[in-house]
Coordinates of C-alpha atoms in Angstrom, one line a residue:
X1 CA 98.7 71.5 -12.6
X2 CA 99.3 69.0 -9.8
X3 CA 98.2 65.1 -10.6
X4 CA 94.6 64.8 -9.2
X5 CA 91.9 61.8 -9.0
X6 CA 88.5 61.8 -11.5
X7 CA 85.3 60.4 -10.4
X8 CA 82.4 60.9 -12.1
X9 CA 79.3 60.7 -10.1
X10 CA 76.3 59.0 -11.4
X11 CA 73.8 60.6 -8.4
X12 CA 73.8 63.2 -5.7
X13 CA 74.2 60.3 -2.9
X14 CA 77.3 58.9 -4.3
X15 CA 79.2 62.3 -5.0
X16 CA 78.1 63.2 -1.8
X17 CA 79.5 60.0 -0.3
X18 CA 82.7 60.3 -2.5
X19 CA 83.7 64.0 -1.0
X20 CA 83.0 62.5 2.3
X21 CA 85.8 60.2 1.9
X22 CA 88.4 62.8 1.1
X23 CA 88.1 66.3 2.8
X24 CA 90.7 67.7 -0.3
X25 CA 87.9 66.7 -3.0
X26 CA 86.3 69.2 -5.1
X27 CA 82.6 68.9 -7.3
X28 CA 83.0 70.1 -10.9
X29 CA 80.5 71.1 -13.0
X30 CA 81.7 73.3 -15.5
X31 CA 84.5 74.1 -14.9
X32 CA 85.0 77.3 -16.4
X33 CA 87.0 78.4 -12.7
X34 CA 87.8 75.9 -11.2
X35 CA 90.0 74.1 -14.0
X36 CA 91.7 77.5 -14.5
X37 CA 92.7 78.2 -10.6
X38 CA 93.9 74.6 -11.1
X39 CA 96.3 75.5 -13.4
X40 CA 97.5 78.3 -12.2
X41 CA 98.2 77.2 -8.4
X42 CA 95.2 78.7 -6.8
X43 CA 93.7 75.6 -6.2
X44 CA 95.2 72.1 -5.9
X45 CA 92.2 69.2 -5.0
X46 CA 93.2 65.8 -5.1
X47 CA 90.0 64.7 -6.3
X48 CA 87.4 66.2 -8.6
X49 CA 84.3 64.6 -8.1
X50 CA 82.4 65.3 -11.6
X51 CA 78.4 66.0 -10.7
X52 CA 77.6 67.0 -14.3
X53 CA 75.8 63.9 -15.7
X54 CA 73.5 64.4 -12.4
X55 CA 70.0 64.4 -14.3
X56 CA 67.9 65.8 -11.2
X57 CA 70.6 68.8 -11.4
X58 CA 70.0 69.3 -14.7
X59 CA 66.1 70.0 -14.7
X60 CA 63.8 72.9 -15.2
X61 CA 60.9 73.1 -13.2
X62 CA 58.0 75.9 -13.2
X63 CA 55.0 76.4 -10.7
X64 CA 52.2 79.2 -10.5
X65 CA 55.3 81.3 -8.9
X66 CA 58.6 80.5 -9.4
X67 CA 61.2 79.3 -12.0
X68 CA 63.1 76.5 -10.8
X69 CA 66.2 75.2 -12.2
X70 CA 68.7 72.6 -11.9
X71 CA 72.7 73.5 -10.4
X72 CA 74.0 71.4 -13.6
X73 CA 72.0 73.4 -15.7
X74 CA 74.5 74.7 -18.4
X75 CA 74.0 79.0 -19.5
X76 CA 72.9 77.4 -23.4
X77 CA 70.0 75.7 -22.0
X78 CA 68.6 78.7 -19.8
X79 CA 69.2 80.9 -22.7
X80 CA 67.5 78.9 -25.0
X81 CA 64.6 77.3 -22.9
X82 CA 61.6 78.2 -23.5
X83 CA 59.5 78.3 -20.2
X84 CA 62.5 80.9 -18.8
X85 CA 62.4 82.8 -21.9
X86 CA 58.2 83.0 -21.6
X87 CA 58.5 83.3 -17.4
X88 CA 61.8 85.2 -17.1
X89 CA 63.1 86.9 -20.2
X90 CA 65.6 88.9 -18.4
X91 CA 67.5 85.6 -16.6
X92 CA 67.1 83.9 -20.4
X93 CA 69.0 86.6 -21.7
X94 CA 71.3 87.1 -19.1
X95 CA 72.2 83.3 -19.7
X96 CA 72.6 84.0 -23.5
X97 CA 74.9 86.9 -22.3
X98 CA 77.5 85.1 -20.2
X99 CA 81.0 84.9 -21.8
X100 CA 80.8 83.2 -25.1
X101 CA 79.3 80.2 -27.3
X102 CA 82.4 77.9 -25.4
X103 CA 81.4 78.6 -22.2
X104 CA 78.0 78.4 -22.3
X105 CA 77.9 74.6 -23.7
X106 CA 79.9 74.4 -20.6
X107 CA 79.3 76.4 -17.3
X108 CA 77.0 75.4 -15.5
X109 CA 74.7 77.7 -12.9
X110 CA 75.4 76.3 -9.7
X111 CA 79.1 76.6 -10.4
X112 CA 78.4 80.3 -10.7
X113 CA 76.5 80.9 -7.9
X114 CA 79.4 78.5 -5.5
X115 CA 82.5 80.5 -7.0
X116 CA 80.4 83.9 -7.0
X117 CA 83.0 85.8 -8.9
X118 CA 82.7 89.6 -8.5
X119 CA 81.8 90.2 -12.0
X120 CA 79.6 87.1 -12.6
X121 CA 76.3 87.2 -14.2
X122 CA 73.9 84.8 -11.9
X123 CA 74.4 86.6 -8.6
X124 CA 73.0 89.7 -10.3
X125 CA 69.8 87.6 -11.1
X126 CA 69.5 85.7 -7.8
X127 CA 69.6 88.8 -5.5
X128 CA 67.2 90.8 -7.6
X129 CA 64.8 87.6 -8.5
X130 CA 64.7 86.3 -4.8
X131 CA 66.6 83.7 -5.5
X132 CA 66.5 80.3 -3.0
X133 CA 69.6 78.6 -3.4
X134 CA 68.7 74.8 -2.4
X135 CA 71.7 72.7 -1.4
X136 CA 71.7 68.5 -0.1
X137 CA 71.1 70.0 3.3
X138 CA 69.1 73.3 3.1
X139 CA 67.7 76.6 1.7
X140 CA 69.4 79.9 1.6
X141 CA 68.0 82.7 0.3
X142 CA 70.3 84.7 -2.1
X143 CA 70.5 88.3 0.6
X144 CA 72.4 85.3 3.1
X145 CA 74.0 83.7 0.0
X146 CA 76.6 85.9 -1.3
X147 CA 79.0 86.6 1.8
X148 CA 82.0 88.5 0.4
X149 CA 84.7 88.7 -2.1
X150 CA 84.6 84.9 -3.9
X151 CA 83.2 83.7 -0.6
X152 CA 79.5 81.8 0.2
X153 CA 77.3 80.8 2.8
X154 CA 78.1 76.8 1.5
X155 CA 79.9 74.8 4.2
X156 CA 82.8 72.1 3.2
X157 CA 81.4 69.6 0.7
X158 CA 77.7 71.2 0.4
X159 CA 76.2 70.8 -3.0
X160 CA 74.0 73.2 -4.5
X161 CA 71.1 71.4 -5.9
X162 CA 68.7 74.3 -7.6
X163 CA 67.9 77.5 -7.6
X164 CA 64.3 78.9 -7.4
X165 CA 63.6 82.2 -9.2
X166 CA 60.7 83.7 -8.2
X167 CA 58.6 85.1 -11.1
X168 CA 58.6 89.6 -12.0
X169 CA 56.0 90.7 -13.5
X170 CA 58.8 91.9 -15.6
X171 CA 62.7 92.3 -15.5
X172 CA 65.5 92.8 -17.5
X173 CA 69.0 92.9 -17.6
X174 CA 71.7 95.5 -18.8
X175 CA 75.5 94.1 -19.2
X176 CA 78.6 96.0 -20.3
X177 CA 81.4 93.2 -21.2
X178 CA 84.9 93.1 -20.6
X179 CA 86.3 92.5 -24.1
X180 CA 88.8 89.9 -23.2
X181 CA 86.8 87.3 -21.1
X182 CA 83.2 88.5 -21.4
X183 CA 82.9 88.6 -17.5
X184 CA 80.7 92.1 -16.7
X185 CA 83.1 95.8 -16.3
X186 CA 79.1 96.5 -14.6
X187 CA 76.1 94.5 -15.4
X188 CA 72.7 95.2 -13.1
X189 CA 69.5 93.2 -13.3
X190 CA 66.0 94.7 -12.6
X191 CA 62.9 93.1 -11.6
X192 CA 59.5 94.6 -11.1
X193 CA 57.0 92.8 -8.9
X194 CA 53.5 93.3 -7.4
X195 CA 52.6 96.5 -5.8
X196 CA 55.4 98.5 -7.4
X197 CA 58.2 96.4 -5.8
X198 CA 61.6 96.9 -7.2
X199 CA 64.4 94.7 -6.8
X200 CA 67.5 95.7 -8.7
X201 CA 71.1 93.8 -8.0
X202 CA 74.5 95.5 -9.6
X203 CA 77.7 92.7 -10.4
X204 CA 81.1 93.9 -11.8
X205 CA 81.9 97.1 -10.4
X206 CA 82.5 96.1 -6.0
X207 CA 83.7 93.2 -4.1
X208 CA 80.4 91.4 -5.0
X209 CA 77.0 91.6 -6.0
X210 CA 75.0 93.8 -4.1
X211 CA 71.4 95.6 -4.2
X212 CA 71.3 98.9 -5.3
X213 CA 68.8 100.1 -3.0
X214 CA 68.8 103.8 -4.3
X215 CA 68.1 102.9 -7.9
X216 CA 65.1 100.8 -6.3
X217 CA 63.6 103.5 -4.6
X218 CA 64.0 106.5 -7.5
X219 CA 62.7 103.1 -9.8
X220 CA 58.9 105.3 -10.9
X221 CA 61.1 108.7 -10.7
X222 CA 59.7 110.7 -13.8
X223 CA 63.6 112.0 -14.1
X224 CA 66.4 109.1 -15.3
X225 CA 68.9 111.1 -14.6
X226 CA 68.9 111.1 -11.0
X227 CA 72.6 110.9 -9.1
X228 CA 71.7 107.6 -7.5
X229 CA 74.6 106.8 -4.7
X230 CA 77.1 104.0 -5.5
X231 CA 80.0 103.4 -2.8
X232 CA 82.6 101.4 -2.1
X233 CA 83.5 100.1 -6.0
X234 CA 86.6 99.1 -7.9
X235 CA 89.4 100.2 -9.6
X236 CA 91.2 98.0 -11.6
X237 CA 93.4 97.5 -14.9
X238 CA 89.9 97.2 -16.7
X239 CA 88.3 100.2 -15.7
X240 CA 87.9 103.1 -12.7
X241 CA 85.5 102.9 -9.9
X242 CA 83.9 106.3 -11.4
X243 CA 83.8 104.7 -15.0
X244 CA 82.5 101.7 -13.1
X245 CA 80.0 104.1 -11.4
X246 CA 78.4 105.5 -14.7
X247 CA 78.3 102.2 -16.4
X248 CA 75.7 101.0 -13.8
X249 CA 73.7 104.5 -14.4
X250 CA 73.5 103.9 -18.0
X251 CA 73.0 100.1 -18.1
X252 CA 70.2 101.1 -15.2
X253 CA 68.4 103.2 -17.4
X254 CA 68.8 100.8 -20.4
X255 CA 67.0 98.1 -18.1
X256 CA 63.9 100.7 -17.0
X257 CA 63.7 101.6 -20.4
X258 CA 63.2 97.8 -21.5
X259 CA 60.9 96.9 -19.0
X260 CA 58.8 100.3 -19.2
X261 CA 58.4 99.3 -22.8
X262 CA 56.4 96.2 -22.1
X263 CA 54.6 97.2 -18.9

């Protein structure tokens, strides 16, 4: 790991004011990814700008609609709040899902949703609970969000501030981990809305999250056992793209079967 600067930010303005000042800067919030690229060459900042101790990053809000929280937010406290486990229970669980005890005392959700690794949990949840990712400078809704393989719609030195979550009448969440590092071999999130809208969003098995728009629309189908589409996935050391495939089938079915239970 090269030698690199710390600053630990006390508000949004001075981080903000510290990245300005050098272009090679990086925020950490976690640092589940980052620190680990660093280490292994990927990544080489000259300055990690620490936004962690933030406090208006770190809050949980809720409104007649939505679920709101903070981009400092660490996966311990969504899992174990109790507004998102009475509003969401499937994004609570997901939380209480996401590697293990380590790094959720850790991670943080913003870092998630800015690194958007392939087989994260979070993008699964933004894309299939409308999620509005709300940075220093604007809002972007989660379908503009996610823009390919590790990549984002954040430009150089843009913060993510919170997320809003926009309340289901009722989701859930289905996960199949990868042994070693607890990142998801498939993992697809389901969210049922007014007037029999379905949103459901698949992470692990492609070059990103995505919606799977034919589970959504055989969603009331009397018969689980449909052959719903799925293109375009990965092969890997881990696992094929037709393993890959039948994972998101099953885990699928597990999540209609949890939210049929209680609707």
């Amino acid at each position: 790991m090269n030698p690199f600067k710390y600053h630990r930010a006390e508000n949004l303005q001075r981080a903000k004011d510290q990245q300005n000042l050098d272009e090679n800067a990086k925020y950490l919030g976690g640092g589940m990814t980052l620190l680990p690229a660093m280490k292994h060459g990927l990544i080489q900042p000259s300055q990690l700008i620490d936004i962690s101790a933030i406090v208006e990053l770190g809050e949980i809000q809720v409104d007649a609609v939505s679920v709101t929280i903070g981009a400092a937010t660490k996966h311990d406290r969504v899992a174990t709040s109790s507004l998102v486990q009475k509003e969401i229970p499937g994004l609570a669980y997901l939380a209480s899902q996401i590697g293990d005890a380590q790094v959720r005392v850790r991670g943080t959700l913003g870092g998630s949703l800015a690194n958007n690794d392939p087989a994260a949990d979070y993008p699964a949840a933004a894309l299939a609970l409308k999620g509005q990712i709300i940075t220093d400078r604007r809002t972007i809704e989660a379908e503009d969000f996610f823009t390919g393989f590790y990549a984002t719609a954040l430009d150089d030195g843009e913060i993510i501030r919170k997320v809003r979550f926009i309340k289901p009448v009722q989701s859930a969440y289905a996960k199949f981990k990868q042994a070693a590092s607890g990142y998801a071999l498939a993992g697809v999130f389901v969210a049922l809305y007014p007037n029999q809208e379905v949103r459901v969003a698949v992470t692990g098995v492609g070059q990103g999250v995505f919606r799977w728009l034919a589970a959504e629309k055989h969603y009331f189908d009397s018969s689980q056992a449909i052959d719903l589409p799925l293109e375009n996935l990965i092969t890997d050391l881990h696992a094929t793209s037709k393993y890959r495939a039948h994972l998101a089938k099953v885990l699928f079915n597990r999540a209609v079967t949890q939210i049929k239970q209680y609707t």
